[in-house]
Amino acid sequence: MKPLTATHVKYFHLCQRKLWLFDRDVWMEHTSEAVAAGELLHQTAYPQRAERYREISIGGSRIDFYDPQRKVVHELKKSNKMEASNVAQVKYYLWLLEAHGVEGPTAILEYPKLRQTQAVDLTAEDRARIPGELAAMRTLLADETTCPPVINKPFCKQCAYYEFCYVAE
Amino acid sequence: MKKTYYLFNPGRLSRQDNTLKYTAYDEAGAEGQTRFLPIEDVADLYVFGALDANSALYNFLGKNGVSVHFFDYYEHYTGSFMAKEYLLAGRLQVAQTGHYTSLPKRLVLARKLVEGAAFNLLKNLRYYQSRGREVGAEIAQMELYVAALPHATTIAEIMGYEGNIRQTYYRCFEQLVRVPGFTFDKRSTQPPQNELNALLSFGNMLCYAACLSQIYHTQLNPTISFLHEPGSRRFSLALDMAEIFKPLLVDRTIFRLLNKKEIQPRDFVRELDGCLLKETGRKTFVRVFEERLKETIQHRRLNRTVSYQHLIKLECYKLTKHLLAMEEYQPFKAWW
């Protein structure tokens, strides 16, 4: 079984259909201008960053910017529109770090375009919630024949999967 | 937006830094004009003339996901250089294979493909019928074949109906193209026997290559097909897809080219016992075909304008959804 990643967690909170497709390697990101813009932001927002922080791989996920001295995860986002799923993704990083023996890690969500940051901590509730969520995800993904339905949200139009999901006939 | 480049003239294509450099040769082999094509701008290359290139160029094209399609002197499609597949999806491939190996599943898809193709062929005929051409008998005949499709129990039978539908359709050609100097008689290939057949062969190949390019940008495997038999030398899924789009992309282009006299008998060369397009004719055809691919329609489901070229990709998405048991495949039927 493939390991679940932070991207899985993010999609679980965003759109379970996207999660199901992503897990089957049906990717659409290469067609999306929004994704390309996000990547560009990543490369250009903090040019000095690569020197101060490290990229680490942990439990199948990759944290782009981690400060090992202060035990802070930095996660860069284009906008805070999808705040819930951004927070879920970052909390999963913290949960992974704890599971790997790091004590008291914290995180900062950074929105350079908005000139905002947001501190994220792992709470006791999160620690109780995450294992259950991972199990629910495994069940959902193991079902070969039932892709979750389209969610019909306004933000679907911005999604790289929009045409895939909504095209018919 | 990335563009398709067609190379007709002999020349040398090479990499210079991170750009493509094209140097034309004249008949004596002396170097002529040099052009630079920014790699970000290139979707794929269609090569009709003699092209010199080295492996450094192909490495560069491969890294940038640019495919190169080759056509021989007789305008036959001979093969493609395809960049390493960059969208691999193991489970989708397993599903795609499953839909080929299981006859009931394969029949469903094969039928839908022919049904879509037939619908679009009929669309062309009805358009001309509304303009006073007498094609009523052929339409009725084709409808009978379409009605028989659900009863077909083998792929060969479905292919048979497909053949019958096309033959009936081609019988209308002389009605549709009322231009002196162009008679049709019957469909002939390798080599095409007359001008209309030469146009059809050339157009069908362009359509095939356009489908292949779109399939490449999806997770589908281009060698596993449902209507056509997967062949070892052909990306046969592109043949399946092309069935649906040939009536709109190729046939309509031909009718326009001839009825507006953009291509004339002097654009062809008769040789051996066949008939081929001259370079002038090929250039005109390719230009109009490209215009056609870029032409947009308002998609009634997506509420977006999409180009004909993009419709091919949407078709791939629908097929993907069918293979993953998400939604039954409904072939594209022109609704306007």
PDB file of N, CA and C in Angstrom, chain A residues 17 20-21 23-28 30-31 141 144-145 147 157 162-169, chain B residues 86-89 91 217 219 300-302 304 310 313-314 317-318 320-321 324-327 330-331:
ATOM      1  N   ARG A  17     -13.281  13.577  -3.963  1.00  0.00           N
ATOM      2  CA  ARG A  17     -13.163  13.068  -5.331  1.00  0.00           C
ATOM      3  C   ARG A  17     -11.747  13.318  -5.865  1.00  0.00           C
ATOM      4  N   TRP A  20      -9.451  10.830  -4.350  1.00  0.00           N
ATOM      5  CA  TRP A  20      -9.581   9.482  -4.942  1.00  0.00           C
ATOM      6  C   TRP A  20      -8.831   9.430  -6.272  1.00  0.00           C
ATOM      7  N   LEU A  21      -8.999  10.475  -7.085  1.00  0.00           N
ATOM      8  CA  LEU A  21      -8.335  10.517  -8.392  1.00  0.00           C
ATOM      9  C   LEU A  21      -6.826  10.683  -8.244  1.00  0.00           C
ATOM     10  N   ASP A  23      -4.976   9.786  -5.851  1.00  0.00           N
ATOM     11  CA  ASP A  23      -4.387   8.537  -5.377  1.00  0.00           C
ATOM     12  C   ASP A  23      -4.227   7.527  -6.508  1.00  0.00           C
ATOM     13  N   ARG A  24      -5.037   7.664  -7.562  1.00  0.00           N
ATOM     14  CA  ARG A  24      -4.915   6.780  -8.719  1.00  0.00           C
ATOM     15  C   ARG A  24      -4.006   7.368  -9.789  1.00  0.00           C
ATOM     16  N   ASP A  25      -3.251   8.363  -9.402  1.00  0.00           N
ATOM     17  CA  ASP A  25      -2.306   9.026 -10.324  1.00  0.00           C
ATOM     18  C   ASP A  25      -2.999   9.701 -11.495  1.00  0.00           C
ATOM     19  N   VAL A  26      -4.281   9.963 -11.361  1.00  0.00           N
ATOM     20  CA  VAL A  26      -4.931  10.748 -12.406  1.00  0.00           C
ATOM     21  C   VAL A  26      -4.730  12.216 -12.009  1.00  0.00           C
ATOM     22  N   TRP A  27      -3.627  12.765 -12.518  1.00  0.00           N
ATOM     23  CA  TRP A  27      -3.269  14.138 -12.162  1.00  0.00           C
ATOM     24  C   TRP A  27      -3.702  15.099 -13.233  1.00  0.00           C
ATOM     25  N   MET A  28      -4.111  16.254 -12.812  1.00  0.00           N
ATOM     26  CA  MET A  28      -4.469  17.292 -13.776  1.00  0.00           C
ATOM     27  C   MET A  28      -3.611  18.531 -13.545  1.00  0.00           C
ATOM     28  N   HIS A  30      -0.762  19.401 -14.162  1.00  0.00           N
ATOM     29  CA  HIS A  30       0.092  19.898 -15.239  1.00  0.00           C
ATOM     30  C   HIS A  30      -0.675  20.789 -16.206  1.00  0.00           C
ATOM     31  N   THR A  31      -2.008  20.815 -16.088  1.00  0.00           N
ATOM     32  CA  THR A  31      -2.797  21.644 -16.998  1.00  0.00           C
ATOM     33  C   THR A  31      -3.215  22.962 -16.352  1.00  0.00           C
ATOM     34  N   LEU A 141     -10.205   5.078  -0.179  1.00  0.00           N
ATOM     35  CA  LEU A 141      -9.328   4.857  -1.324  1.00  0.00           C
ATOM     36  C   LEU A 141      -9.301   3.401  -1.756  1.00  0.00           C
ATOM     37  N   GLU A 144     -12.467   0.468  -5.145  1.00  0.00           N
ATOM     38  CA  GLU A 144     -12.016   0.643  -6.532  1.00  0.00           C
ATOM     39  C   GLU A 144     -13.105   1.232  -7.434  1.00  0.00           C
ATOM     40  N   THR A 145     -14.348   0.981  -7.089  1.00  0.00           N
ATOM     41  CA  THR A 145     -15.396   1.297  -8.055  1.00  0.00           C
ATOM     42  C   THR A 145     -16.236   2.511  -7.689  1.00  0.00           C
ATOM     43  N   CYS A 147     -16.025   6.233  -6.998  1.00  0.00           N
ATOM     44  CA  CYS A 147     -15.372   7.526  -6.868  1.00  0.00           C
ATOM     45  C   CYS A 147     -16.354   8.477  -6.198  1.00  0.00           C
ATOM     46  N   LYS A 157     -14.585  25.662 -10.159  1.00  0.00           N
ATOM     47  CA  LYS A 157     -14.191  26.290 -11.428  1.00  0.00           C
ATOM     48  C   LYS A 157     -12.721  26.633 -11.470  1.00  0.00           C
ATOM     49  N   TYR A 162     -11.540  20.585 -12.947  1.00  0.00           N
ATOM     50  CA  TYR A 162     -12.892  21.044 -13.298  1.00  0.00           C
ATOM     51  C   TYR A 162     -13.410  20.403 -14.582  1.00  0.00           C
ATOM     52  N   GLU A 163     -12.615  20.478 -15.642  1.00  0.00           N
ATOM     53  CA  GLU A 163     -13.095  19.941 -16.924  1.00  0.00           C
ATOM     54  C   GLU A 163     -13.256  18.440 -16.864  1.00  0.00           C
ATOM     55  N   PHE A 164     -12.332  17.803 -16.171  1.00  0.00           N
ATOM     56  CA  PHE A 164     -12.427  16.354 -16.019  1.00  0.00           C
ATOM     57  C   PHE A 164     -13.733  15.981 -15.321  1.00  0.00           C
ATOM     58  N   CYS A 165     -14.042  16.655 -14.240  1.00  0.00           N
ATOM     59  CA  CYS A 165     -15.219  16.285 -13.439  1.00  0.00           C
ATOM     60  C   CYS A 165     -16.529  16.636 -14.134  1.00  0.00           C
ATOM     61  N   TYR A 166     -16.553  17.781 -14.814  1.00  0.00           N
ATOM     62  CA  TYR A 166     -17.854  18.281 -15.257  1.00  0.00           C
ATOM     63  C   TYR A 166     -18.162  18.000 -16.725  1.00  0.00           C
ATOM     64  N   VAL A 167     -17.185  17.509 -17.473  1.00  0.00           N
ATOM     65  CA  VAL A 167     -17.469  17.229 -18.876  1.00  0.00           C
ATOM     66  C   VAL A 167     -18.356  15.981 -18.951  1.00  0.00           C
ATOM     67  N   ALA A 168     -19.365  16.060 -19.821  1.00  0.00           N
ATOM     68  CA  ALA A 168     -20.215  14.908 -20.081  1.00  0.00           C
ATOM     69  C   ALA A 168     -20.604  15.002 -21.545  1.00  0.00           C
ATOM     70  N   GLU A 169     -21.096  13.947 -22.087  1.00  0.00           N
ATOM     71  CA  GLU A 169     -21.516  13.828 -23.490  1.00  0.00           C
ATOM     72  C   GLU A 169     -20.433  14.211 -24.481  1.00  0.00           C
TER      73      GLU A 169
ATOM     74  N   TYR B  86       5.157  11.037 -19.218  1.00  0.00           N
ATOM     75  CA  TYR B  86       5.327  11.746 -17.960  1.00  0.00           C
ATOM     76  C   TYR B  86       4.122  11.629 -17.055  1.00  0.00           C
ATOM     77  N   LEU B  87       3.049  11.068 -17.553  1.00  0.00           N
ATOM     78  CA  LEU B  87       1.873  10.877 -16.720  1.00  0.00           C
ATOM     79  C   LEU B  87       1.568   9.394 -16.657  1.00  0.00           C
ATOM     80  N   LEU B  88       2.167   8.727 -15.701  1.00  0.00           N
ATOM     81  CA  LEU B  88       1.930   7.299 -15.616  1.00  0.00           C
ATOM     82  C   LEU B  88       0.923   7.025 -14.519  1.00  0.00           C
ATOM     83  N   ALA B  89      -0.041   6.202 -14.818  1.00  0.00           N
ATOM     84  CA  ALA B  89      -1.026   5.832 -13.816  1.00  0.00           C
ATOM     85  C   ALA B  89      -1.265   4.337 -13.937  1.00  0.00           C
ATOM     86  N   ARG B  91      -2.845   2.093 -12.155  1.00  0.00           N
ATOM     87  CA  ARG B  91      -4.179   1.515 -11.974  1.00  0.00           C
ATOM     88  C   ARG B  91      -5.087   1.823 -13.145  1.00  0.00           C
ATOM     89  N   HIS B 217      -1.048  13.882 -23.436  1.00  0.00           N
ATOM     90  CA  HIS B 217      -1.145  14.745 -22.259  1.00  0.00           C
ATOM     91  C   HIS B 217      -2.172  14.246 -21.244  1.00  0.00           C
ATOM     92  N   GLN B 219      -3.462  10.455 -18.988  1.00  0.00           N
ATOM     93  CA  GLN B 219      -2.850   9.250 -18.435  1.00  0.00           C
ATOM     94  C   GLN B 219      -3.178   8.004 -19.237  1.00  0.00           C
ATOM     95  N   ARG B 300     -21.512  23.384 -23.738  1.00  0.00           N
ATOM     96  CA  ARG B 300     -22.762  23.628 -22.994  1.00  0.00           C
ATOM     97  C   ARG B 300     -22.729  23.044 -21.590  1.00  0.00           C
ATOM     98  N   ARG B 301     -21.843  22.089 -21.340  1.00  0.00           N
ATOM     99  CA  ARG B 301     -21.731  21.568 -19.976  1.00  0.00           C
ATOM    100  C   ARG B 301     -20.756  22.380 -19.137  1.00  0.00           C
ATOM    101  N   LEU B 302     -19.647  22.730 -19.730  1.00  0.00           N
ATOM    102  CA  LEU B 302     -18.583  23.375 -18.972  1.00  0.00           C
ATOM    103  C   LEU B 302     -18.775  24.871 -18.865  1.00  0.00           C
ATOM    104  N   ARG B 304     -17.767  27.026 -20.854  1.00  0.00           N
ATOM    105  CA  ARG B 304     -16.508  27.640 -21.225  1.00  0.00           C
ATOM    106  C   ARG B 304     -16.387  27.533 -22.723  1.00  0.00           C
ATOM    107  N   HIS B 310      -9.170  21.060 -28.070  1.00  0.00           N
ATOM    108  CA  HIS B 310      -9.398  20.744 -26.667  1.00  0.00           C
ATOM    109  C   HIS B 310     -10.514  19.710 -26.494  1.00  0.00           C
ATOM    110  N   LYS B 313      -9.157  16.348 -26.066  1.00  0.00           N
ATOM    111  CA  LYS B 313      -8.665  16.048 -24.729  1.00  0.00           C
ATOM    112  C   LYS B 313      -9.831  15.755 -23.774  1.00  0.00           C
ATOM    113  N   LEU B 314     -10.911  16.514 -23.918  1.00  0.00           N
ATOM    114  CA  LEU B 314     -12.087  16.262 -23.080  1.00  0.00           C
ATOM    115  C   LEU B 314     -12.605  14.852 -23.326  1.00  0.00           C
ATOM    116  N   TYR B 317     -10.719  12.574 -21.271  1.00  0.00           N
ATOM    117  CA  TYR B 317     -11.163  12.616 -19.877  1.00  0.00           C
ATOM    118  C   TYR B 317     -12.382  11.713 -19.677  1.00  0.00           C
ATOM    119  N   LYS B 318     -13.317  11.795 -20.634  1.00  0.00           N
ATOM    120  CA  LYS B 318     -14.538  10.997 -20.495  1.00  0.00           C
ATOM    121  C   LYS B 318     -14.213   9.511 -20.549  1.00  0.00           C
ATOM    122  N   THR B 320     -11.387   8.198 -19.643  1.00  0.00           N
ATOM    123  CA  THR B 320     -10.743   7.885 -18.363  1.00  0.00           C
ATOM    124  C   THR B 320     -11.801   7.610 -17.297  1.00  0.00           C
ATOM    125  N   LYS B 321     -12.833   8.449 -17.272  1.00  0.00           N
ATOM    126  CA  LYS B 321     -13.876   8.270 -16.263  1.00  0.00           C
ATOM    127  C   LYS B 321     -14.609   6.947 -16.460  1.00  0.00           C
ATOM    128  N   LEU B 324     -12.408   4.129 -15.173  1.00  0.00           N
ATOM    129  CA  LEU B 324     -12.324   4.064 -13.712  1.00  0.00           C
ATOM    130  C   LEU B 324     -13.707   3.834 -13.087  1.00  0.00           C
ATOM    131  N   ALA B 325     -14.669   3.433 -13.897  1.00  0.00           N
ATOM    132  CA  ALA B 325     -16.023   3.115 -13.427  1.00  0.00           C
ATOM    133  C   ALA B 325     -16.685   4.300 -12.745  1.00  0.00           C
ATOM    134  N   MET B 326     -16.367   5.527 -13.211  1.00  0.00           N
ATOM    135  CA  MET B 326     -16.956   6.699 -12.581  1.00  0.00           C
ATOM    136  C   MET B 326     -18.225   7.130 -13.292  1.00  0.00           C
ATOM    137  N   GLU B 327     -18.208   7.060 -14.609  1.00  0.00           N
ATOM    138  CA  GLU B 327     -19.314   7.593 -15.391  1.00  0.00           C
ATOM    139  C   GLU B 327     -19.268   6.907 -16.740  1.00  0.00           C
ATOM    140  N   GLN B 330     -19.960   8.725 -22.915  1.00  0.00           N
ATOM    141  CA  GLN B 330     -20.886   9.165 -23.956  1.00  0.00           C
ATOM    142  C   GLN B 330     -20.054   9.842 -25.027  1.00  0.00           C
ATOM    143  N   PRO B 331     -20.062   9.322 -26.241  1.00  0.00           N
ATOM    144  CA  PRO B 331     -19.191   9.895 -27.257  1.00  0.00           C
ATOM    145  C   PRO B 331     -19.595  11.328 -27.586  1.00  0.00           C
TER     146      PRO B 331
END
